[in-house]
């Protein structure tokens, strides 16, 4: 049984809301509100707050810019073409002197109640 009456959803980034978030600004293109089991955001990050998710797996795909990603206390250089898979429970954040743009794919769909800070 499809999640939507038509069995699909088509969205345009230009029509999606820009939402402030602990990472910076997130353009929430596909969300759970669309009936999707996952979410896809394009997020601009300069200085993110370290956080984790108890239930959500995230995949970051860096589109533009250079920076560093902290994953459970270890720092890694990231730039265009970098993919980072983040399992639930992994504390993470990104810092970037000039900012970077990334696609954030989440499964299940992003839920603000599953964003934990320490």
PDB file of N, CA and C in Angstrom, residues 1-44:
ATOM      1  N   UNK A   1       0.844  -1.183   0.000  1.00  0.00           N
ATOM      2  CA  UNK A   1       0.000   0.000   0.000  1.00  0.00           C
ATOM      3  C   UNK A   1       0.887   1.243   0.000  1.00  0.00           C
ATOM      4  N   UNK A   2       0.770   2.106  -1.004  1.00  0.00           N
ATOM      5  CA  UNK A   2       1.598   3.315  -1.039  1.00  0.00           C
ATOM      6  C   UNK A   2       1.253   4.272   0.101  1.00  0.00           C
ATOM      7  N   UNK A   3       2.249   5.065   0.495  1.00  0.00           N
ATOM      8  CA  UNK A   3       2.065   6.039   1.575  1.00  0.00           C
ATOM      9  C   UNK A   3       1.210   7.220   1.132  1.00  0.00           C
ATOM     10  N   UNK A   4       1.118   7.449  -0.169  1.00  0.00           N
ATOM     11  CA  UNK A   4       0.323   8.544  -0.704  1.00  0.00           C
ATOM     12  C   UNK A   4      -0.721   7.977  -1.651  1.00  0.00           C
ATOM     13  N   UNK A   5      -1.769   8.737  -1.897  1.00  0.00           N
ATOM     14  CA  UNK A   5      -2.833   8.271  -2.782  1.00  0.00           C
ATOM     15  C   UNK A   5      -2.298   7.952  -4.174  1.00  0.00           C
ATOM     16  N   UNK A   6      -1.346   8.753  -4.646  1.00  0.00           N
ATOM     17  CA  UNK A   6      -0.796   8.553  -5.989  1.00  0.00           C
ATOM     18  C   UNK A   6       0.330   7.515  -6.008  1.00  0.00           C
ATOM     19  N   UNK A   7       0.909   7.211  -4.845  1.00  0.00           N
ATOM     20  CA  UNK A   7       2.032   6.287  -4.795  1.00  0.00           C
ATOM     21  C   UNK A   7       3.372   6.975  -4.974  1.00  0.00           C
ATOM     22  N   UNK A   8       3.399   8.289  -5.016  1.00  0.00           N
ATOM     23  CA  UNK A   8       4.645   9.047  -5.151  1.00  0.00           C
ATOM     24  C   UNK A   8       4.430  10.482  -4.679  1.00  0.00           C
ATOM     25  N   UNK A   9       5.539  11.184  -4.464  1.00  0.00           N
ATOM     26  CA  UNK A   9       5.532  12.606  -4.106  1.00  0.00           C
ATOM     27  C   UNK A   9       6.609  13.284  -4.932  1.00  0.00           C
ATOM     28  N   UNK A  10       6.307  14.431  -5.500  1.00  0.00           N
ATOM     29  CA  UNK A  10       7.286  15.255  -6.204  1.00  0.00           C
ATOM     30  C   UNK A  10       7.358  16.591  -5.482  1.00  0.00           C
ATOM     31  N   UNK A  11       8.567  16.973  -5.097  1.00  0.00           N
ATOM     32  CA  UNK A  11       8.763  18.245  -4.401  1.00  0.00           C
ATOM     33  C   UNK A  11       9.894  19.006  -5.087  1.00  0.00           C
ATOM     34  N   UNK A  12       9.883  20.327  -4.960  1.00  0.00           N
ATOM     35  CA  UNK A  12      10.945  21.175  -5.512  1.00  0.00           C
ATOM     36  C   UNK A  12      11.632  21.910  -4.363  1.00  0.00           C
ATOM     37  N   UNK A  13      12.959  21.924  -4.405  1.00  0.00           N
ATOM     38  CA  UNK A  13      13.720  22.613  -3.366  1.00  0.00           C
ATOM     39  C   UNK A  13      13.299  24.066  -3.266  1.00  0.00           C
ATOM     40  N   UNK A  14      13.032  24.704  -4.395  1.00  0.00           N
ATOM     41  CA  UNK A  14      12.670  26.127  -4.401  1.00  0.00           C
ATOM     42  C   UNK A  14      11.356  26.402  -3.667  1.00  0.00           C
ATOM     43  N   UNK A  15      10.552  25.380  -3.457  1.00  0.00           N
ATOM     44  CA  UNK A  15       9.265  25.545  -2.784  1.00  0.00           C
ATOM     45  C   UNK A  15       9.292  25.046  -1.333  1.00  0.00           C
ATOM     46  N   UNK A  16      10.424  24.518  -0.896  1.00  0.00           N
ATOM     47  CA  UNK A  16      10.529  23.959   0.458  1.00  0.00           C
ATOM     48  C   UNK A  16      10.877  25.056   1.463  1.00  0.00           C
ATOM     49  N   UNK A  17      10.410  24.895   2.706  1.00  0.00           N
ATOM     50  CA  UNK A  17      10.717  25.912   3.720  1.00  0.00           C
ATOM     51  C   UNK A  17      12.173  25.829   4.190  1.00  0.00           C
ATOM     52  N   UNK A  18      12.742  26.983   4.500  1.00  0.00           N
ATOM     53  CA  UNK A  18      14.058  27.075   5.136  1.00  0.00           C
ATOM     54  C   UNK A  18      13.817  27.224   6.627  1.00  0.00           C
ATOM     55  N   UNK A  19      14.405  26.320   7.401  1.00  0.00           N
ATOM     56  CA  UNK A  19      14.134  26.261   8.830  1.00  0.00           C
ATOM     57  C   UNK A  19      15.445  26.381   9.593  1.00  0.00           C
ATOM     58  N   UNK A  20      15.532  27.303  10.573  1.00  0.00           N
ATOM     59  CA  UNK A  20      16.728  27.326  11.418  1.00  0.00           C
ATOM     60  C   UNK A  20      16.805  26.017  12.209  1.00  0.00           C
ATOM     61  N   UNK A  21      18.018  25.506  12.383  1.00  0.00           N
ATOM     62  CA  UNK A  21      18.209  24.260  13.125  1.00  0.00           C
ATOM     63  C   UNK A  21      19.538  24.343  13.868  1.00  0.00           C
ATOM     64  N   UNK A  22      19.829  23.395  14.763  1.00  0.00           N
ATOM     65  CA  UNK A  22      21.092  23.429  15.510  1.00  0.00           C
ATOM     66  C   UNK A  22      22.328  23.349  14.615  1.00  0.00           C
ATOM     67  N   UNK A  23      22.144  22.967  13.364  1.00  0.00           N
ATOM     68  CA  UNK A  23      23.268  22.881  12.423  1.00  0.00           C
ATOM     69  C   UNK A  23      23.452  24.163  11.625  1.00  0.00           C
ATOM     70  N   UNK A  24      22.409  24.947  11.465  1.00  0.00           N
ATOM     71  CA  UNK A  24      22.455  26.157  10.645  1.00  0.00           C
ATOM     72  C   UNK A  24      21.085  26.451  10.080  1.00  0.00           C
ATOM     73  N   UNK A  25      20.949  26.298   8.756  1.00  0.00           N
ATOM     74  CA  UNK A  25      19.666  26.492   8.089  1.00  0.00           C
ATOM     75  C   UNK A  25      19.408  25.276   7.217  1.00  0.00           C
ATOM     76  N   UNK A  26      18.226  24.694   7.371  1.00  0.00           N
ATOM     77  CA  UNK A  26      17.883  23.468   6.666  1.00  0.00           C
ATOM     78  C   UNK A  26      16.696  23.714   5.737  1.00  0.00           C
ATOM     79  N   UNK A  27      16.863  23.359   4.469  1.00  0.00           N
ATOM     80  CA  UNK A  27      15.758  23.393   3.518  1.00  0.00           C
ATOM     81  C   UNK A  27      15.153  21.997   3.519  1.00  0.00           C
ATOM     82  N   UNK A  28      13.969  21.885   4.062  1.00  0.00           N
ATOM     83  CA  UNK A  28      13.352  20.575   4.296  1.00  0.00           C
ATOM     84  C   UNK A  28      12.491  20.186   3.092  1.00  0.00           C
ATOM     85  N   UNK A  29      13.143  19.514   2.155  1.00  0.00           N
ATOM     86  CA  UNK A  29      12.491  19.189   0.887  1.00  0.00           C
ATOM     87  C   UNK A  29      11.505  18.042   1.043  1.00  0.00           C
ATOM     88  N   UNK A  30      11.924  16.947   1.650  1.00  0.00           N
ATOM     89  CA  UNK A  30      11.060  15.789   1.857  1.00  0.00           C
ATOM     90  C   UNK A  30      11.040  15.472   3.340  1.00  0.00           C
ATOM     91  N   UNK A  31       9.842  15.356   3.920  1.00  0.00           N
ATOM     92  CA  UNK A  31       9.710  15.124   5.356  1.00  0.00           C
ATOM     93  C   UNK A  31       8.684  14.034   5.628  1.00  0.00           C
ATOM     94  N   UNK A  32       8.616  13.624   6.868  1.00  0.00           N
ATOM     95  CA  UNK A  32       7.611  12.655   7.275  1.00  0.00           C
ATOM     96  C   UNK A  32       6.203  13.163   7.028  1.00  0.00           C
ATOM     97  N   UNK A  33       6.011  14.487   7.083  1.00  0.00           N
ATOM     98  CA  UNK A  33       4.688  15.067   6.823  1.00  0.00           C
ATOM     99  C   UNK A  33       4.216  14.797   5.397  1.00  0.00           C
ATOM    100  N   UNK A  34       5.160  14.472   4.515  1.00  0.00           N
ATOM    101  CA  UNK A  34       4.805  14.139   3.133  1.00  0.00           C
ATOM    102  C   UNK A  34       4.354  12.681   3.007  1.00  0.00           C
ATOM    103  N   UNK A  35       4.405  11.935   4.102  1.00  0.00           N
ATOM    104  CA  UNK A  35       4.066  10.520   4.075  1.00  0.00           C
ATOM    105  C   UNK A  35       5.265   9.641   3.788  1.00  0.00           C
ATOM    106  N   UNK A  36       6.442  10.248   3.709  1.00  0.00           N
ATOM    107  CA  UNK A  36       7.667   9.505   3.387  1.00  0.00           C
ATOM    108  C   UNK A  36       8.218   8.818   4.635  1.00  0.00           C
ATOM    109  N   UNK A  37       8.823   7.639   4.487  1.00  0.00           N
ATOM    110  CA  UNK A  37       9.447   6.969   5.625  1.00  0.00           C
ATOM    111  C   UNK A  37      10.828   7.540   5.948  1.00  0.00           C
ATOM    112  N   UNK A  38      11.297   8.452   5.093  1.00  0.00           N
ATOM    113  CA  UNK A  38      12.616   9.062   5.241  1.00  0.00           C
ATOM    114  C   UNK A  38      12.461  10.565   5.059  1.00  0.00           C
ATOM    115  N   UNK A  39      13.562  11.295   5.243  1.00  0.00           N
ATOM    116  CA  UNK A  39      13.540  12.728   4.944  1.00  0.00           C
ATOM    117  C   UNK A  39      14.812  13.092   4.194  1.00  0.00           C
ATOM    118  N   UNK A  40      14.729  14.187   3.452  1.00  0.00           N
ATOM    119  CA  UNK A  40      15.868  14.699   2.709  1.00  0.00           C
ATOM    120  C   UNK A  40      15.875  16.212   2.866  1.00  0.00           C
ATOM    121  N   UNK A  41      16.945  16.703   3.455  1.00  0.00           N
ATOM    122  CA  UNK A  41      17.119  18.135   3.681  1.00  0.00           C
ATOM    123  C   UNK A  41      18.409  18.581   3.011  1.00  0.00           C
ATOM    124  N   UNK A  42      18.444  19.823   2.556  1.00  0.00           N
ATOM    125  CA  UNK A  42      19.692  20.454   2.134  1.00  0.00           C
ATOM    126  C   UNK A  42      20.006  21.474   3.219  1.00  0.00           C
ATOM    127  N   UNK A  43      21.151  21.280   3.883  1.00  0.00           N
ATOM    128  CA  UNK A  43      21.470  22.070   5.065  1.00  0.00           C
ATOM    129  C   UNK A  43      22.775  22.827   4.863  1.00  0.00           C
ATOM    130  N   UNK A  44      22.757  24.104   5.226  1.00  0.00           N
ATOM    131  CA  UNK A  44      23.952  24.952   5.201  1.00  0.00           C
ATOM    132  C   UNK A  44      24.463  25.050   6.631  1.00  0.00           C
TER     133      UNK A  44
END
